[in-house]
Tab-separated table of C-alpha atoms in Angstrom:
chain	number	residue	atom	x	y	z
A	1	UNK	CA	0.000	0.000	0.000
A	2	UNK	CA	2.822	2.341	1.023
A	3	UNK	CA	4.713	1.832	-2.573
A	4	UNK	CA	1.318	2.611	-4.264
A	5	UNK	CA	0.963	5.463	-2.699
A	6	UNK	CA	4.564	6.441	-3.031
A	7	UNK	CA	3.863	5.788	-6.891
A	8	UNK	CA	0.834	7.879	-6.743
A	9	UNK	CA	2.783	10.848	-5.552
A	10	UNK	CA	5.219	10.264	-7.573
A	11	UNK	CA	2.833	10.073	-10.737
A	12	UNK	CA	0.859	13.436	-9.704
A	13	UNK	CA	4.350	14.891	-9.303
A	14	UNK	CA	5.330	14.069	-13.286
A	15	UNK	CA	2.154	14.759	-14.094
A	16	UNK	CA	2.196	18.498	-12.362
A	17	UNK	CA	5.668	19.111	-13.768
A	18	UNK	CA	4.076	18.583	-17.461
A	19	UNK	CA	1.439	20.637	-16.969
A	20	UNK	CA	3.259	23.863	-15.233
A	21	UNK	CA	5.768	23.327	-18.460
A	22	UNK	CA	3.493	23.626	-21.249
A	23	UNK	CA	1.244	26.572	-19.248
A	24	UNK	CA	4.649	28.529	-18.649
A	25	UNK	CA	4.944	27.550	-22.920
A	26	UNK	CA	1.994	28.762	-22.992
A	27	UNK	CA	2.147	31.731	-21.611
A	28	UNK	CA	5.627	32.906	-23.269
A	29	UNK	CA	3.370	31.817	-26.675
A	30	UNK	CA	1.042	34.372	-25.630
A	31	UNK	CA	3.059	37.571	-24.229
A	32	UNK	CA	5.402	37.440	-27.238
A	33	UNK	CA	2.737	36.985	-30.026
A	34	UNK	CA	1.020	40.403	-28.307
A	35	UNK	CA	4.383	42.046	-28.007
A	36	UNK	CA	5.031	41.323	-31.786
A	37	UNK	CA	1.821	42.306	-33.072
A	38	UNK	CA	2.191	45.785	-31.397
A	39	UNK	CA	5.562	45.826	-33.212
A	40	UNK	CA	5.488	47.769	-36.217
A	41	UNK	CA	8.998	46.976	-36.823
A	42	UNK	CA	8.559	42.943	-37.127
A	43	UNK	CA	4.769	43.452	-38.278
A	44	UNK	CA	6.877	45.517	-41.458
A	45	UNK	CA	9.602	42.550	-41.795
A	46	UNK	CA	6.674	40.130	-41.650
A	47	UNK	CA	3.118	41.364	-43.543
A	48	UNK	CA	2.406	43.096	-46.556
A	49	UNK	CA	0.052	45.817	-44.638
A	50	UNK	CA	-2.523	48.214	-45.919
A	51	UNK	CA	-4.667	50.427	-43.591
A	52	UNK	CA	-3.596	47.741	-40.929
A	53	UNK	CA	-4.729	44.629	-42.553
A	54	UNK	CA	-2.615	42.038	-43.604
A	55	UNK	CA	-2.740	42.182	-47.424
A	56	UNK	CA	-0.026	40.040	-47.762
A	57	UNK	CA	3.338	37.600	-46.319
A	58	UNK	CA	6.920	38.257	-47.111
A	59	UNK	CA	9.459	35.316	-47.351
A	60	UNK	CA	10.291	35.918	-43.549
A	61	UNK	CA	6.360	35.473	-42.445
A	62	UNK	CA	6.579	31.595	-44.262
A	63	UNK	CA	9.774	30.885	-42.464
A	64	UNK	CA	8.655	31.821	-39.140
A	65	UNK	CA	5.274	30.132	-40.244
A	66	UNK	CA	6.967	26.655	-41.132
A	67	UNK	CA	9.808	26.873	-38.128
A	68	UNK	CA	7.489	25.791	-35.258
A	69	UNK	CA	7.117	22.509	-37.514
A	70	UNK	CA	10.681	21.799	-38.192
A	71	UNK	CA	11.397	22.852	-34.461
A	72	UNK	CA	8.828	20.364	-32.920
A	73	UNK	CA	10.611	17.810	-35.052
A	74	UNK	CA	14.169	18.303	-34.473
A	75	UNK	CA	13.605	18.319	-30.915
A	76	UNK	CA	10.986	15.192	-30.809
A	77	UNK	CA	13.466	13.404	-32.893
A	78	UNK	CA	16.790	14.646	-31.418
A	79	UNK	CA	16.127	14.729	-27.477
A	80	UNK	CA	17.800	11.628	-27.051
A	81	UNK	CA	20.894	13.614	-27.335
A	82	UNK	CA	20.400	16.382	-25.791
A	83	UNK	CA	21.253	17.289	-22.329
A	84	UNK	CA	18.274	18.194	-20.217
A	85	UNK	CA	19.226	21.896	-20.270
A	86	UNK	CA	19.401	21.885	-23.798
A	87	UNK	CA	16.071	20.291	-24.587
A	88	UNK	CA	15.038	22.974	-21.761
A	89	UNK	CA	16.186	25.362	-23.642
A	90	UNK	CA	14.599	24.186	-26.949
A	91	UNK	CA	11.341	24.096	-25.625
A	92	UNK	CA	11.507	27.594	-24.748
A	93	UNK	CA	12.763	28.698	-27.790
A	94	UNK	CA	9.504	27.065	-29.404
A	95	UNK	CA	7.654	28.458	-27.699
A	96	UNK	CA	8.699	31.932	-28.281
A	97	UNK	CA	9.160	30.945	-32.376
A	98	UNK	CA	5.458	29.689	-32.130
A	99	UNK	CA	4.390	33.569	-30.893
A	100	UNK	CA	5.852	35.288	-33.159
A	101	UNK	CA	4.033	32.722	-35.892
A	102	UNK	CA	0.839	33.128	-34.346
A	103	UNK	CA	0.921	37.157	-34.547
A	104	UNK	CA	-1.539	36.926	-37.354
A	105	UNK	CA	-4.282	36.189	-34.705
A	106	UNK	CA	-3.897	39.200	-32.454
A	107	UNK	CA	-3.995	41.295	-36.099
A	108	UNK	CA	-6.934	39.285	-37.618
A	109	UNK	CA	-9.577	38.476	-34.688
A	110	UNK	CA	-10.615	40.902	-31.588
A	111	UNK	CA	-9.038	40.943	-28.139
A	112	UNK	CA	-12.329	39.731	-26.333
A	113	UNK	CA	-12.838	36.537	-29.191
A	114	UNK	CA	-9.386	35.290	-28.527
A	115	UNK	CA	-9.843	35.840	-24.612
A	116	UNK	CA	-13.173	34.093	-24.774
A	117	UNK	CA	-12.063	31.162	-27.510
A	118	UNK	CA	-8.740	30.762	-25.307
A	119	UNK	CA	-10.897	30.274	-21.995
A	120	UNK	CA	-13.572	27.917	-24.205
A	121	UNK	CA	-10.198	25.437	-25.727
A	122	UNK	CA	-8.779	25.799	-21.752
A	123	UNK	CA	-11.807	24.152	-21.077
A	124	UNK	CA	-12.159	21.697	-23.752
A	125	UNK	CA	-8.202	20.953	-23.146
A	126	UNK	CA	-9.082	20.261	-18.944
A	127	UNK	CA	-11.777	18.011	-19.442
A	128	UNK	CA	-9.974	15.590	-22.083
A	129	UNK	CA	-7.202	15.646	-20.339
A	130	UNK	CA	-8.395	14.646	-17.159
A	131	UNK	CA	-10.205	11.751	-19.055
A	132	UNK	CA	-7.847	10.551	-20.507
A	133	UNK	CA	-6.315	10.508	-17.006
A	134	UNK	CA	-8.786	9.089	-15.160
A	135	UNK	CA	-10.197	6.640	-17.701
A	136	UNK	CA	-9.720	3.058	-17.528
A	137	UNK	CA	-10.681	2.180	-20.908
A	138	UNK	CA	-7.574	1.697	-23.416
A	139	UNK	CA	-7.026	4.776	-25.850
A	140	UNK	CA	-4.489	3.198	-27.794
A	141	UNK	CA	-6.504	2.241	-30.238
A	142	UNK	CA	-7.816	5.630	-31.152
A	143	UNK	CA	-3.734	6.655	-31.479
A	144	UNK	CA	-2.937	5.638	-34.794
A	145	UNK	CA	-5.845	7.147	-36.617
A	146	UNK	CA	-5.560	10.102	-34.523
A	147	UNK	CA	-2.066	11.014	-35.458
A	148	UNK	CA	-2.903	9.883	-39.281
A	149	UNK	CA	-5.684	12.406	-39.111
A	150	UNK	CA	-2.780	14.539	-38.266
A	151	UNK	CA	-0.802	13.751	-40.893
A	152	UNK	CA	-3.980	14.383	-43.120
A	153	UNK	CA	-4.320	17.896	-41.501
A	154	UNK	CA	-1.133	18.966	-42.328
A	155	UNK	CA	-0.632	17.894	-46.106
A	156	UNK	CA	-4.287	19.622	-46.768
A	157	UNK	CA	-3.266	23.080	-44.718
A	158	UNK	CA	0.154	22.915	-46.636
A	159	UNK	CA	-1.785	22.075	-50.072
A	160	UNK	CA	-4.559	25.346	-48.823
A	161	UNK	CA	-1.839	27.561	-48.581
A	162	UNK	CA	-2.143	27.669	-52.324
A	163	UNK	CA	-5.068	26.632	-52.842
A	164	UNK	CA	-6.596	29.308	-50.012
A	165	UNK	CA	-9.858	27.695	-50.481
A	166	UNK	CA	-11.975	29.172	-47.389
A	167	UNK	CA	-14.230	26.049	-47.864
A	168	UNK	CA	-11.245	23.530	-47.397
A	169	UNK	CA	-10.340	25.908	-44.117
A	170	UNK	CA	-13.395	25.061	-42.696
A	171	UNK	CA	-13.448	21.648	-42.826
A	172	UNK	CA	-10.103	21.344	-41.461
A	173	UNK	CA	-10.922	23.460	-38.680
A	174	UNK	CA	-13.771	21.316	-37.428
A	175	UNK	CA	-11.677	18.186	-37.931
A	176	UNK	CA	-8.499	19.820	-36.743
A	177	UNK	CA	-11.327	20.633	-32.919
A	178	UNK	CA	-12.033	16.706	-33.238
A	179	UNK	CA	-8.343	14.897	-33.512
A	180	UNK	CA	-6.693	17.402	-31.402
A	181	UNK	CA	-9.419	17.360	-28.544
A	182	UNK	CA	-8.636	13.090	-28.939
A	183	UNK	CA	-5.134	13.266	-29.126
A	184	UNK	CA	-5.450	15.368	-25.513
A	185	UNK	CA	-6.744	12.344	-24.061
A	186	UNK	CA	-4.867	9.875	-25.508
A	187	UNK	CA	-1.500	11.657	-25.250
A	188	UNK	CA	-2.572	12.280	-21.170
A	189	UNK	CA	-2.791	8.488	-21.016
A	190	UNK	CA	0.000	7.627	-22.476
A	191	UNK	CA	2.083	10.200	-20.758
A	192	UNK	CA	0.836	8.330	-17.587
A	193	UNK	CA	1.664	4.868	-18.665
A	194	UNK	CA	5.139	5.704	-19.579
A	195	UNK	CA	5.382	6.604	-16.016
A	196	UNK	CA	4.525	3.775	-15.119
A	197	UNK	CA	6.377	1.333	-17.904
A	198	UNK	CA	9.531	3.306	-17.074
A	199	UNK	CA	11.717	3.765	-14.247
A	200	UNK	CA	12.364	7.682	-14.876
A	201	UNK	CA	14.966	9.469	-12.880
A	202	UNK	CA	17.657	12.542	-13.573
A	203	UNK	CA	17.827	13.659	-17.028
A	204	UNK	CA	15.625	10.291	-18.326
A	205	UNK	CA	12.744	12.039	-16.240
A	206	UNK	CA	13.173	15.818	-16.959
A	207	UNK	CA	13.517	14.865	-20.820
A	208	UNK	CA	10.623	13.186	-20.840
A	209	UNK	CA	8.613	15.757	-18.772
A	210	UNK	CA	10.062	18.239	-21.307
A	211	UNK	CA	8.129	16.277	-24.125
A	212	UNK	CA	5.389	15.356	-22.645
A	213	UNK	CA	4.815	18.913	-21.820
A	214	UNK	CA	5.684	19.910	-25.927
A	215	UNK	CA	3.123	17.238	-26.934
A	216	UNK	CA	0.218	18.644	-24.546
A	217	UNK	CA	1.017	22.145	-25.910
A	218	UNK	CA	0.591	21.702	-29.490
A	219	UNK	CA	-2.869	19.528	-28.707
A	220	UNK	CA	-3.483	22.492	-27.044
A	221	UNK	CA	-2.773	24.902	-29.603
A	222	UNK	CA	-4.007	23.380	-32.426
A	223	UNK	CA	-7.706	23.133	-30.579
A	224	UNK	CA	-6.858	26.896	-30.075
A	225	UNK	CA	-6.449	27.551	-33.605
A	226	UNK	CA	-9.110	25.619	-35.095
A	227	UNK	CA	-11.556	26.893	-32.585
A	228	UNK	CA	-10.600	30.684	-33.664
A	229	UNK	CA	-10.919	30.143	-37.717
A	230	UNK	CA	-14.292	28.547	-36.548
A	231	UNK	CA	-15.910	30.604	-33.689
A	232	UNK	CA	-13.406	34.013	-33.988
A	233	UNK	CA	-14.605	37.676	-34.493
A	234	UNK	CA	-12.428	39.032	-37.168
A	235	UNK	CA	-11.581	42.859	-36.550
């Protein structure tokens, strides 16, 4: 009884340590996409503006628009070699890289529809989550056609970016809401049994904290996202 207790702590420890990471991601996310979007400096490197609308993106806008991707992979695909500090240090930097490519929002939609769609996928984000904690029923299953649905998502948003068929946006919107609202359950789950498949300690333990905390934030903000092309009030 003593060890599964011991265990439990331990668990709502790793758990905790996830979740403070990615709000503290977050959070950066959110203070430096403001800061840049009151920047007329970067909004001048970045956007094509007329009157204050976005008219159109210069080469720097689609790098900073595509980095977040290539960041989230090097570091889900190089951790293994990195020091904790390092992978620390990565995470932040996404972070921060994922504001400044999400500075289109503050321009495009009003302050009180992204407060009230950030509170509304907060919401969304808690209660899957702590399903897919609680639960007892296997979400395994559900994994691999979740993250194919990913993969789906992403080659038709890449294709739209040519295409810019507002039809097409929609419907990956509404299923972008669906798999990422799944994959917050099923990623909670299986951040919990690798807890418990894996003796974690030292840098094993903060690397893995580091990811697990990555992975919740980008089911986070991808509900975000999809939630404001849906329910948003453009300016």
């Amino acid at each position: 009884v003593a060890q599964a207790a011991t265990y439990d702590a331990g668990l709502r420890a790793y758990m905790l340590n996830i979740y403070n990471y990615m709000a503290s991601g977050l959070v950066l996310t959110g203070i430096v996409a403001l800061l840049a979007a009151q920047s007329q400096a970067f909004l001048s490197l970045m956007y094509v503006m007329e009157n204050g609308a976005i008219t159109g993106m210069k080469p720097l806008a689609w790098a900073i628009m595509l980095a977040p991707l290539g960041m989230a992979m090097a570091l889900g695909f190089g951790v293994q070699r990195m020091s904790a500090g390092v992978a620390q240090a990565a995470f932040w930097g996404f972070a921060a890289v994922m504001g400044l490519s999400l500075t289109s929002i503050f321009l495009s939609f009003t302050g009180t529809s992204i407060a009230r769609v950030f509170f509304i996928t907060a919401g969304t984000f808690g209660a899957m989550s702590l399903y897919g904690y609680m639960t007892k029923r296997d979400l395994s299953k559900f994994g691999s056609f979740l993250i194919m649905g990913v993969i789906g998502l992403l080659i038709a948003s890449l294709v739209n970016i040519f295409l810019q068929s507002s039809a097409l946006q929609f419907a990956l919107s509404v299923i972008g809401v669906f798999v990422f609202t799944g994959l917050t359950a099923y990623d909670t789950q299986r951040l919990k049994e690798i807890y418990y498949q894996f003796t974690l300690e030292g840098e094993a333990m903060a690397k893995t904290i580091i990811m697990g905390a990555l992975t919740l934030y980008l089911d986070f903000i991808n509900i975000f996202v999809s939630l404001m092309q849906l329910i948003g009030e453009r300016r």
